[in-house]
mmCIF file of C-alpha atoms in Angstrom:
data_model
loop_
_atom_site.group_PDB
_atom_site.id
_atom_site.type_symbol
_atom_site.label_atom_id
_atom_site.label_comp_id
_atom_site.label_asym_id
_atom_site.label_seq_id
_atom_site.Cartn_x
_atom_site.Cartn_y
_atom_site.Cartn_z
ATOM 1 C CA MET A 1 68.197 16.062 19.471
ATOM 2 C CA LYS A 2 68.387 15.997 15.844
ATOM 3 C CA LYS A 3 67.758 12.392 16.071
ATOM 4 C CA LEU A 4 64.828 12.808 17.789
ATOM 5 C CA TYR A 5 63.512 15.194 15.354
ATOM 6 C CA SER A 6 64.433 13.051 12.434
ATOM 7 C CA VAL A 7 62.269 9.987 13.864
ATOM 8 C CA LEU A 8 59.459 12.320 15.343
ATOM 9 C CA PRO A 9 57.287 12.293 12.268
ATOM 10 C CA ALA A 10 57.393 8.439 11.936
ATOM 11 C CA VAL A 11 56.496 8.089 15.674
ATOM 12 C CA VAL A 12 53.528 10.276 15.376
ATOM 13 C CA PHE A 13 52.303 8.602 12.319
ATOM 14 C CA VAL A 14 52.834 4.836 14.093
ATOM 15 C CA VAL A 15 51.069 6.554 17.300
ATOM 16 C CA PHE A 16 48.019 7.594 14.901
ATOM 17 C CA LEU A 17 47.751 4.362 13.133
ATOM 18 C CA ALA A 18 47.721 2.382 16.391
ATOM 19 C CA VAL A 19 45.065 4.923 18.028
ATOM 20 C CA MET A 20 42.584 4.883 14.799
ATOM 21 C CA THR A 21 42.988 1.030 14.411
ATOM 22 C CA LEU A 22 42.056 0.540 18.221
ATOM 23 C CA LEU A 23 39.267 2.891 18.037
ATOM 24 C CA LEU A 24 37.863 1.166 14.876
ATOM 25 C CA PHE A 25 37.819 -1.820 16.694
ATOM 26 C CA LEU A 26 36.588 -0.506 20.324
ATOM 27 C CA LEU A 27 34.192 2.201 19.276
ATOM 28 C CA PRO A 28 30.379 1.029 18.346
ATOM 29 C CA HIS A 29 30.040 0.315 14.432
ATOM 30 C CA LYS A 30 27.291 2.463 12.453
ATOM 31 C CA ASP A 31 25.035 0.555 10.341
ATOM 32 C CA TYR A 32 23.712 3.793 8.437
ATOM 33 C CA SER A 33 25.608 6.936 7.434
ATOM 34 C CA GLU A 34 22.989 9.815 7.890
ATOM 35 C CA ASN A 35 25.271 12.087 5.747
ATOM 36 C CA GLU A 36 26.013 9.645 2.710
ATOM 37 C CA LYS A 37 22.485 7.959 2.652
ATOM 38 C CA ARG A 38 23.679 4.382 2.606
ATOM 39 C CA ASN A 39 24.052 1.297 4.463
ATOM 40 C CA LEU A 40 27.812 0.817 5.985
ATOM 41 C CA ALA A 41 29.753 -2.160 5.980
ATOM 42 C CA ASP A 42 30.282 -4.585 9.028
ATOM 43 C CA LEU A 43 33.234 -6.633 10.256
ATOM 44 C CA PRO A 44 33.348 -9.401 7.871
ATOM 45 C CA GLU A 45 33.625 -13.132 9.062
ATOM 46 C CA VAL A 46 36.764 -14.814 9.277
ATOM 47 C CA SER A 47 37.073 -18.056 7.139
ATOM 48 C CA VAL A 48 39.546 -20.091 5.696
ATOM 49 C CA GLN A 49 37.703 -19.995 1.922
ATOM 50 C CA ALA A 50 37.084 -16.137 2.369
ATOM 51 C CA ILE A 51 40.888 -15.550 3.107
ATOM 52 C CA MET A 52 41.968 -18.008 0.096
ATOM 53 C CA ASP A 53 39.612 -16.500 -2.298
ATOM 54 C CA GLY A 54 40.439 -12.896 -1.511
ATOM 55 C CA SER A 55 36.942 -11.975 -0.613
ATOM 56 C CA PHE A 56 37.546 -11.197 3.160
ATOM 57 C CA GLN A 57 40.559 -8.797 2.613
ATOM 58 C CA GLU A 58 38.323 -7.007 -0.002
ATOM 59 C CA ASP A 59 35.488 -6.810 2.929
ATOM 60 C CA LEU A 60 37.894 -5.867 5.634
ATOM 61 C CA GLU A 61 38.887 -3.015 3.168
ATOM 62 C CA THR A 62 35.517 -2.123 2.983
ATOM 63 C CA PHE A 63 34.678 -2.417 6.670
ATOM 64 C CA THR A 64 37.689 0.164 7.217
ATOM 65 C CA ALA A 65 36.830 2.431 4.847
ATOM 66 C CA ASP A 66 33.180 2.719 5.914
ATOM 67 C CA GLN A 67 33.550 2.688 10.069
ATOM 68 C CA VAL A 68 37.044 4.396 10.160
ATOM 69 C CA PRO A 69 36.831 6.936 12.963
ATOM 70 C CA GLY A 70 35.899 10.337 11.944
ATOM 71 C CA ARG A 71 34.695 9.435 8.542
ATOM 72 C CA ASP A 72 32.367 12.388 7.691
ATOM 73 C CA PHE A 73 35.246 14.614 8.800
ATOM 74 C CA PHE A 74 38.066 13.216 6.580
ATOM 75 C CA VAL A 75 35.351 12.850 3.465
ATOM 76 C CA GLY A 76 34.750 16.463 4.024
ATOM 77 C CA VAL A 77 38.542 17.451 4.470
ATOM 78 C CA ASN A 78 39.178 15.624 1.209
ATOM 79 C CA ALA A 79 36.373 17.286 -0.785
ATOM 80 C CA TYR A 80 37.324 20.692 0.095
ATOM 81 C CA TRP A 81 41.232 20.000 -0.385
ATOM 82 C CA ASN A 82 40.533 19.151 -3.782
ATOM 83 C CA LEU A 83 38.641 22.043 -4.338
ATOM 84 C CA ALA A 84 41.086 24.242 -2.741
ATOM 85 C CA THR A 85 44.032 22.645 -5.032
ATOM 86 C CA GLY A 86 41.896 23.029 -8.296
ATOM 87 C CA ARG A 87 40.676 19.781 -8.987
ATOM 88 C CA ASN A 88 36.772 20.943 -8.876
ATOM 89 C CA ALA A 89 36.446 19.884 -12.436
ATOM 90 C CA ALA A 90 38.093 16.480 -11.930
ATOM 91 C CA GLN A 91 35.353 15.646 -9.490
ATOM 92 C CA ASP A 92 32.103 13.231 -9.969
ATOM 93 C CA ILE A 93 30.206 16.093 -8.262
ATOM 94 C CA TYR A 94 31.020 19.873 -9.139
ATOM 95 C CA LYS A 95 30.785 22.703 -6.185
ATOM 96 C CA CYS A 96 29.149 25.554 -8.203
ATOM 97 C CA LYS A 97 28.184 28.960 -7.831
ATOM 98 C CA ASP A 98 25.241 29.772 -6.011
ATOM 99 C CA ASP A 99 25.969 26.965 -3.633
ATOM 100 C CA TYR A 100 24.704 24.301 -6.400
ATOM 101 C CA LEU A 101 26.115 20.705 -5.937
ATOM 102 C CA ILE A 102 25.696 19.181 -9.458
ATOM 103 C CA ASN A 103 26.813 15.904 -10.774
ATOM 104 C CA ALA A 104 29.333 15.884 -13.614
ATOM 105 C CA PRO A 105 28.072 14.481 -16.735
ATOM 106 C CA GLU A 106 27.432 10.732 -17.025
ATOM 107 C CA THR A 107 29.684 9.017 -19.431
ATOM 108 C CA TYR A 108 27.664 8.343 -22.653
ATOM 109 C CA ASN A 109 26.596 5.123 -23.336
ATOM 110 C CA GLU A 110 25.124 4.928 -26.633
ATOM 111 C CA GLN A 111 24.299 0.942 -26.452
ATOM 112 C CA VAL A 112 22.384 1.239 -23.057
ATOM 113 C CA PHE A 113 20.545 4.248 -24.189
ATOM 114 C CA THR A 114 19.471 2.949 -27.575
ATOM 115 C CA ASP A 115 18.232 -0.325 -25.779
ATOM 116 C CA ASN A 116 16.232 1.399 -23.386
ATOM 117 C CA LEU A 117 14.460 3.377 -25.969
ATOM 118 C CA THR A 118 14.169 0.483 -28.444
ATOM 119 C CA HIS A 119 12.599 -1.791 -25.590
ATOM 120 C CA PHE A 120 10.352 1.175 -24.649
ATOM 121 C CA ASP A 121 8.983 1.731 -28.071
ATOM 122 C CA GLN A 122 8.455 -1.971 -29.113
ATOM 123 C CA PHE A 123 6.462 -2.433 -25.605
ATOM 124 C CA ALA A 124 4.687 0.689 -26.549
ATOM 125 C CA ALA A 125 3.829 -0.814 -30.153
ATOM 126 C CA ALA A 126 2.960 -4.224 -28.545
ATOM 127 C CA ALA A 127 0.537 -2.753 -25.860
ATOM 128 C CA GLY A 128 -1.408 -0.598 -28.341
ATOM 129 C CA VAL A 129 -2.290 2.127 -26.169
ATOM 130 C CA PRO A 130 -0.731 5.769 -26.665
ATOM 131 C CA ALA A 131 2.574 6.605 -25.365
ATOM 132 C CA ASP A 132 4.682 9.132 -24.266
ATOM 133 C CA LEU A 133 8.018 9.915 -23.324
ATOM 134 C CA ILE A 134 9.360 12.538 -21.030
ATOM 135 C CA MET A 135 13.141 12.742 -20.819
ATOM 136 C CA VAL A 136 14.228 14.951 -17.705
ATOM 137 C CA PRO A 137 17.317 16.916 -18.571
ATOM 138 C CA SER A 138 20.084 16.572 -16.080
ATOM 139 C CA THR A 139 20.751 19.705 -13.613
ATOM 140 C CA GLY A 140 24.079 20.378 -15.093
ATOM 141 C CA TYR A 141 22.497 20.816 -18.609
ATOM 142 C CA LEU A 142 19.750 23.346 -17.348
ATOM 143 C CA MET A 143 22.203 25.255 -14.817
ATOM 144 C CA GLU A 144 24.823 25.641 -17.003
ATOM 145 C CA ASP A 145 25.166 29.328 -16.038
ATOM 146 C CA VAL A 146 26.534 28.150 -12.438
ATOM 147 C CA LEU A 147 28.952 25.152 -13.265
ATOM 148 C CA PRO A 148 32.868 26.022 -12.805
ATOM 149 C CA ALA A 149 34.615 27.520 -15.861
ATOM 150 C CA PHE A 150 36.041 23.828 -16.591
ATOM 151 C CA HIS A 151 33.394 20.799 -16.730
ATOM 152 C CA GLY A 152 32.486 17.928 -18.660
ATOM 153 C CA GLU A 153 30.167 17.990 -21.738
ATOM 154 C CA TYR A 154 26.669 17.218 -21.112
ATOM 155 C CA HIS A 155 24.780 15.032 -23.701
ATOM 156 C CA ASP A 156 21.308 16.138 -23.452
ATOM 157 C CA ASP A 157 20.690 17.882 -26.578
ATOM 158 C CA MET A 158 22.512 14.697 -28.436
ATOM 159 C CA LEU A 159 20.398 12.327 -26.640
ATOM 160 C CA TYR A 160 17.028 14.218 -27.414
ATOM 161 C CA ASP A 161 17.948 14.116 -31.066
ATOM 162 C CA LYS A 162 18.773 10.360 -30.845
ATOM 163 C CA ALA A 163 15.653 9.678 -29.186
ATOM 164 C CA ALA A 164 13.617 11.503 -32.090
ATOM 165 C CA GLU A 165 15.369 9.356 -34.370
ATOM 166 C CA LEU A 166 14.663 5.989 -32.675
ATOM 167 C CA LEU A 167 11.161 6.339 -31.337
ATOM 168 C CA GLU A 168 8.222 5.132 -33.607
ATOM 169 C CA ASN A 169 5.528 4.260 -31.422
ATOM 170 C CA ILE A 170 6.272 6.985 -28.601
ATOM 171 C CA ASN A 171 5.264 10.609 -28.804
ATOM 172 C CA LEU A 172 8.486 12.224 -27.055
ATOM 173 C CA ILE A 173 7.823 15.415 -25.151
ATOM 174 C CA ASP A 174 10.458 17.846 -25.456
ATOM 175 C CA VAL A 175 10.704 19.639 -21.836
ATOM 176 C CA ARG A 176 14.190 21.535 -22.516
ATOM 177 C CA ASP A 177 12.745 25.168 -23.425
ATOM 178 C CA THR A 178 10.209 24.842 -20.848
ATOM 179 C CA LEU A 179 12.526 23.921 -18.128
ATOM 180 C CA LYS A 180 15.318 26.628 -18.967
ATOM 181 C CA GLU A 181 12.781 29.419 -19.233
ATOM 182 C CA GLY A 182 11.677 28.194 -15.894
ATOM 183 C CA VAL A 183 15.204 28.453 -14.568
ATOM 184 C CA ARG A 184 14.763 32.309 -15.195
ATOM 185 C CA ASN A 185 11.783 32.624 -13.541
ATOM 186 C CA GLY A 186 12.488 30.310 -10.284
ATOM 187 C CA GLN A 187 14.195 27.400 -9.001
ATOM 188 C CA VAL A 188 13.729 24.294 -11.113
ATOM 189 C CA CYS A 189 16.491 22.176 -9.841
ATOM 190 C CA TYR A 190 17.649 21.374 -6.150
ATOM 191 C CA ARG A 191 20.718 22.765 -5.247
ATOM 192 C CA THR A 192 21.790 19.924 -2.914
ATOM 193 C CA ASP A 193 19.844 16.867 -5.172
ATOM 194 C CA HIS A 194 19.749 15.848 -8.331
ATOM 195 C CA HIS A 195 15.750 15.945 -8.851
ATOM 196 C CA LEU A 196 13.480 18.698 -10.098
ATOM 197 C CA THR A 197 11.912 21.216 -7.370
ATOM 198 C CA SER A 198 8.231 21.126 -7.295
ATOM 199 C CA TYR A 199 8.225 24.176 -9.499
ATOM 200 C CA GLY A 200 10.484 22.158 -12.144
ATOM 201 C CA ASN A 201 8.025 19.406 -11.725
ATOM 202 C CA TYR A 202 5.025 22.004 -12.161
ATOM 203 C CA LEU A 203 6.715 22.963 -15.483
ATOM 204 C CA LEU A 204 6.779 19.042 -16.588
ATOM 205 C CA TYR A 205 3.076 18.897 -15.796
ATOM 206 C CA ARG A 206 2.130 21.940 -17.873
ATOM 207 C CA ALA A 207 3.965 20.791 -20.585
ATOM 208 C CA PHE A 208 2.383 17.434 -20.384
ATOM 209 C CA GLN A 209 -1.082 18.879 -20.482
ATOM 210 C CA ILE A 210 -0.072 21.014 -23.184
ATOM 211 C CA ALA A 211 1.025 18.185 -25.095
ATOM 212 C CA HIS A 212 -2.296 16.380 -25.292
ATOM 213 C CA GLY A 213 -4.215 20.063 -25.573
ATOM 214 C CA LYS A 214 -5.705 19.788 -21.915
ATOM 215 C CA ALA A 215 -5.830 22.579 -19.490
ATOM 216 C CA TYR A 216 -3.489 23.071 -16.423
ATOM 217 C CA ASN A 217 -4.023 24.824 -13.207
ATOM 218 C CA SER A 218 -2.327 27.778 -12.696
ATOM 219 C CA ARG A 219 0.578 28.334 -9.664
ATOM 220 C CA ASP A 220 -2.152 29.743 -7.805
ATOM 221 C CA ALA A 221 -4.538 27.038 -7.746
ATOM 222 C CA TYR A 222 -1.960 25.264 -5.178
ATOM 223 C CA GLU A 223 -1.278 25.933 -1.677
ATOM 224 C CA VAL A 224 2.653 25.749 -0.762
ATOM 225 C CA THR A 225 4.056 24.538 2.072
ATOM 226 C CA ALA A 226 7.748 25.050 2.561
ATOM 227 C CA CYS A 227 9.865 22.861 4.405
ATOM 228 C CA ASP A 228 13.665 23.818 5.216
ATOM 229 C CA GLY A 229 16.396 21.693 6.078
ATOM 230 C CA PHE A 230 16.692 19.398 2.973
ATOM 231 C CA TYR A 231 19.830 17.510 2.170
ATOM 232 C CA GLY A 232 19.735 15.627 -1.016
ATOM 233 C CA THR A 233 21.667 12.903 -2.439
ATOM 234 C CA THR A 234 24.195 15.180 -4.490
ATOM 235 C CA TRP A 235 25.020 16.861 -1.131
ATOM 236 C CA SER A 236 25.407 13.349 0.563
ATOM 237 C CA GLY A 237 27.792 11.956 -2.227
ATOM 238 C CA SER A 238 30.051 14.927 -2.338
ATOM 239 C CA GLY A 239 31.526 15.774 1.095
ATOM 240 C CA TYR A 240 30.846 19.370 1.065
ATOM 241 C CA TRP A 241 29.153 19.200 4.377
ATOM 242 C CA PHE A 242 29.057 23.064 4.505
ATOM 243 C CA THR A 243 26.782 23.974 1.717
ATOM 244 C CA PRO A 244 23.535 25.287 3.002
ATOM 245 C CA ALA A 245 20.376 23.132 2.884
ATOM 246 C CA ASP A 246 17.570 23.151 0.500
ATOM 247 C CA THR A 247 14.064 23.858 0.680
ATOM 248 C CA VAL A 248 11.137 21.259 -0.248
ATOM 249 C CA GLU A 249 7.767 22.689 -1.250
ATOM 250 C CA LEU A 250 4.387 20.531 -1.239
ATOM 251 C CA TRP A 251 2.277 21.891 -3.774
ATOM 252 C CA ASP A 252 -1.594 20.463 -2.751
ATOM 253 C CA SER A 253 -4.183 21.276 -4.983
ATOM 254 C CA GLY A 254 -6.661 19.809 -2.406
ATOM 255 C CA ILE A 255 -7.779 16.960 -4.629
ATOM 256 C CA GLN A 256 -8.978 13.856 -2.660
ATOM 257 C CA VAL A 257 -6.639 10.701 -3.349
ATOM 258 C CA GLN A 258 -6.350 7.113 -2.211
ATOM 259 C CA VAL A 259 -2.426 6.135 -2.684
ATOM 260 C CA THR A 260 -1.508 2.353 -2.491
ATOM 261 C CA LEU A 261 2.027 1.363 -2.230
ATOM 262 C CA ARG A 262 3.010 -2.204 -3.101
ATOM 263 C CA ASP A 263 6.304 -4.240 -2.837
ATOM 264 C CA GLY A 264 5.548 -7.848 -3.331
ATOM 265 C CA GLN A 265 2.698 -8.858 -1.527
ATOM 266 C CA GLU A 266 3.179 -6.213 1.069
ATOM 267 C CA ARG A 267 0.711 -2.905 0.833
ATOM 268 C CA THR A 268 0.550 0.180 2.407
ATOM 269 C CA GLN A 269 -2.439 2.645 2.280
ATOM 270 C CA SER A 270 -2.621 6.310 2.534
ATOM 271 C CA ASP A 271 -5.190 9.204 1.884
ATOM 272 C CA SER A 272 -2.377 11.709 0.960
ATOM 273 C CA LEU A 273 0.134 12.111 -1.630
ATOM 274 C CA PHE A 274 2.653 13.562 1.075
ATOM 275 C CA PHE A 275 4.190 11.049 3.605
ATOM 276 C CA LEU A 276 4.986 13.952 6.047
ATOM 277 C CA ASP A 277 7.160 11.784 8.414
ATOM 278 C CA HIS A 278 9.914 12.137 5.987
ATOM 279 C CA LEU A 279 10.259 15.649 6.651
ATOM 280 C CA GLU A 280 11.876 15.120 9.982
ATOM 281 C CA ASP A 281 14.725 13.374 7.766
ATOM 282 C CA MET A 282 17.727 15.075 6.361
ATOM 283 C CA ASP A 283 16.791 13.591 2.794
ATOM 284 C CA LYS A 284 13.277 14.921 2.671
ATOM 285 C CA TYR A 285 12.521 13.870 -1.022
ATOM 286 C CA PRO A 286 10.600 10.614 0.241
ATOM 287 C CA VAL A 287 7.811 13.046 1.362
ATOM 288 C CA PHE A 288 6.854 12.064 -2.225
ATOM 289 C CA LEU A 289 5.075 8.840 -2.541
ATOM 290 C CA ASP A 290 7.377 7.489 0.393
ATOM 291 C CA GLY A 291 10.220 6.825 -1.780
ATOM 292 C CA ASN A 292 11.124 3.987 -4.057
ATOM 293 C CA HIS A 293 8.484 1.020 -4.313
ATOM 294 C CA SER A 294 7.474 -1.080 -7.153
ATOM 295 C CA VAL A 295 4.071 0.005 -8.047
ATOM 296 C CA VAL A 296 2.131 2.909 -6.449
ATOM 297 C CA ALA A 297 -1.165 3.529 -7.448
ATOM 298 C CA ILE A 298 -3.027 6.816 -6.887
ATOM 299 C CA SER A 299 -6.955 7.102 -7.293
ATOM 300 C CA ASN A 300 -8.746 9.830 -7.658
ATOM 301 C CA PRO A 301 -12.373 9.085 -8.531
ATOM 302 C CA GLN A 302 -13.263 12.905 -9.313
ATOM 303 C CA ALA A 303 -10.667 13.142 -12.366
ATOM 304 C CA GLU A 304 -12.265 13.228 -15.909
ATOM 305 C CA GLY A 305 -9.356 10.830 -17.276
ATOM 306 C CA GLY A 306 -9.082 7.123 -17.314
ATOM 307 C CA ALA A 307 -6.101 5.136 -16.088
ATOM 308 C CA LEU A 308 -2.484 6.406 -16.841
ATOM 309 C CA LEU A 309 0.515 3.806 -16.453
ATOM 310 C CA VAL A 310 3.665 5.591 -15.634
ATOM 311 C CA VAL A 311 6.912 3.626 -16.008
ATOM 312 C CA ARG A 312 9.627 5.419 -14.410
ATOM 313 C CA ASP A 313 12.412 6.125 -11.939
ATOM 314 C CA SER A 314 12.449 8.249 -8.671
ATOM 315 C CA TYR A 315 11.871 11.705 -11.164
ATOM 316 C CA ALA A 316 8.372 10.745 -11.225
ATOM 317 C CA HIS A 317 7.742 10.899 -7.419
ATOM 318 C CA CYS A 318 6.850 14.540 -7.059
ATOM 319 C CA PHE A 319 5.524 14.699 -10.557
ATOM 320 C CA SER A 320 2.836 12.434 -9.983
ATOM 321 C CA ALA A 321 1.061 14.487 -7.503
ATOM 322 C CA PHE A 322 0.391 16.826 -10.435
ATOM 323 C CA LEU A 323 -0.696 13.975 -12.739
ATOM 324 C CA ALA A 324 -3.216 12.598 -10.125
ATOM 325 C CA GLU A 325 -5.530 15.712 -10.888
ATOM 326 C CA GLY A 326 -6.251 14.315 -14.503
ATOM 327 C CA TYR A 327 -6.683 10.602 -14.310
ATOM 328 C CA GLN A 328 -8.919 8.483 -12.073
ATOM 329 C CA THR A 329 -6.190 6.056 -11.481
ATOM 330 C CA VAL A 330 -2.361 6.751 -12.258
ATOM 331 C CA TYR A 331 -0.117 3.647 -11.829
ATOM 332 C CA LEU A 332 3.646 4.051 -11.153
ATOM 333 C CA VAL A 333 5.870 1.057 -12.143
ATOM 334 C CA ASP A 334 9.518 1.153 -11.103
ATOM 335 C CA LEU A 335 11.296 -1.499 -13.336
ATOM 336 C CA ARG A 336 14.137 -1.760 -10.853
ATOM 337 C CA TYR A 337 11.811 -3.787 -8.414
ATOM 338 C CA TYR A 338 8.882 -4.925 -10.678
ATOM 339 C CA ARG A 339 9.452 -8.273 -11.905
ATOM 340 C CA GLU A 340 5.872 -9.280 -13.345
ATOM 341 C CA SER A 341 4.423 -9.342 -16.655
ATOM 342 C CA LEU A 342 3.774 -5.374 -17.410
ATOM 343 C CA SER A 343 1.343 -6.510 -20.367
ATOM 344 C CA GLU A 344 -0.592 -8.664 -17.955
ATOM 345 C CA PHE A 345 -0.695 -5.539 -15.597
ATOM 346 C CA MET A 346 -2.039 -3.581 -18.143
ATOM 347 C CA GLN A 347 -4.805 -5.714 -19.163
ATOM 348 C CA THR A 348 -5.810 -6.355 -15.547
ATOM 349 C CA HIS A 349 -6.243 -2.661 -14.638
ATOM 350 C CA HIS A 350 -7.544 -1.198 -17.956
ATOM 351 C CA VAL A 351 -4.742 1.044 -18.649
ATOM 352 C CA ASP A 352 -5.699 3.915 -21.312
ATOM 353 C CA ARG A 353 -2.295 5.470 -21.693
ATOM 354 C CA MET A 354 1.214 5.410 -20.862
ATOM 355 C CA LEU A 355 4.112 7.610 -20.134
ATOM 356 C CA TYR A 356 7.981 6.648 -19.714
ATOM 357 C CA LEU A 357 9.409 9.508 -17.695
ATOM 358 C CA TYR A 358 13.158 8.914 -16.719
ATOM 359 C CA GLY A 359 16.181 11.366 -16.081
ATOM 360 C CA VAL A 360 18.487 11.446 -19.037
ATOM 361 C CA ASP A 361 21.198 10.312 -17.015
ATOM 362 C CA ASN A 362 19.483 7.132 -15.923
ATOM 363 C CA LEU A 363 18.513 6.186 -19.413
ATOM 364 C CA MET A 364 22.487 5.781 -19.956
ATOM 365 C CA THR A 365 22.884 3.511 -16.720
ATOM 366 C CA ASP A 366 19.995 1.742 -16.150
ATOM 367 C CA THR A 367 19.492 -1.625 -17.948
ATOM 368 C CA ASN A 368 16.319 -2.893 -16.352
ATOM 369 C CA SER A 369 14.159 -2.014 -19.668
ATOM 370 C CA VAL A 370 15.063 -5.652 -20.464
ATOM 371 C CA TRP A 371 12.064 -6.872 -18.016
ATOM 372 C CA LEU A 372 9.618 -5.248 -20.105
ATOM 373 C CA SER A 373 7.148 -7.803 -21.278
#
């Protein structure tokens, strides 16, 4: 009997591996993880070349990790185990007070940050039109009070100081105090996503208008529709599946617009800033401008302003709904997908002003500013 007990754990482990292996290859494979919001690897093809160069083994390992039965369960168990064993501060995403999930600080990359702002500044000088930069602070910087006791250092203040030194042809609009004050009056940051809420974007819009000496709408000028059940990208990468859902708010001032989405030669048009089909998804953020597109054009013929070009990342999706109130045309260009000459674009579309709008973390990681020409 003692001998049986001594080998029982090994037998259980072997049986477990055998069952998991059978399920891995017998169960249908998933193409997409709704929780993690990404495509999953499929079974790699076997070839002599792939085996010899090691790519088959790497692809098989990725396939196994992505398609393992009960993957979401095991990801969640791992996340909560790390939390229970005191490793919250060592994770890429912190589990914070008030049910906030917040990305740990991005590693400071001075070269990438400097290159990005230098490219922005040089292009603005060559373009010859007024240009602004809004750097959206990180959630961890804005929500310091909910962070765990031990956490990494957020670099937002240092990055603002560095930007002020580097920029010669661009006006830096400092939104730090505006957003921190907003935290005391409402929800500026989503709890399950890295973007600002609609209220946070309203504060950006107000700061932008004030910086140009222009009037702005009061909060009661908008009809607000609240949509529950939002699980953002921070939630998807965390494994903290029991975190309560967020709420997405649509702030509608009633302006009549025409929205054109462009990807290569494909174009889609809409008469609304909000793409309501995405409210049926777990990640509802693409309700703003339908997610990522290389070029978006928002036409508002009733506005007083001319044409504004926004070179941006996804932080501009919601912000654009407020910008559109003051410009006859707002063009949003995402350099991650746009590979044509932006100078020619500006000349063709008679752009009057430029705005660079990026999250500070992206300015330390994204290298696509090299495509500015």
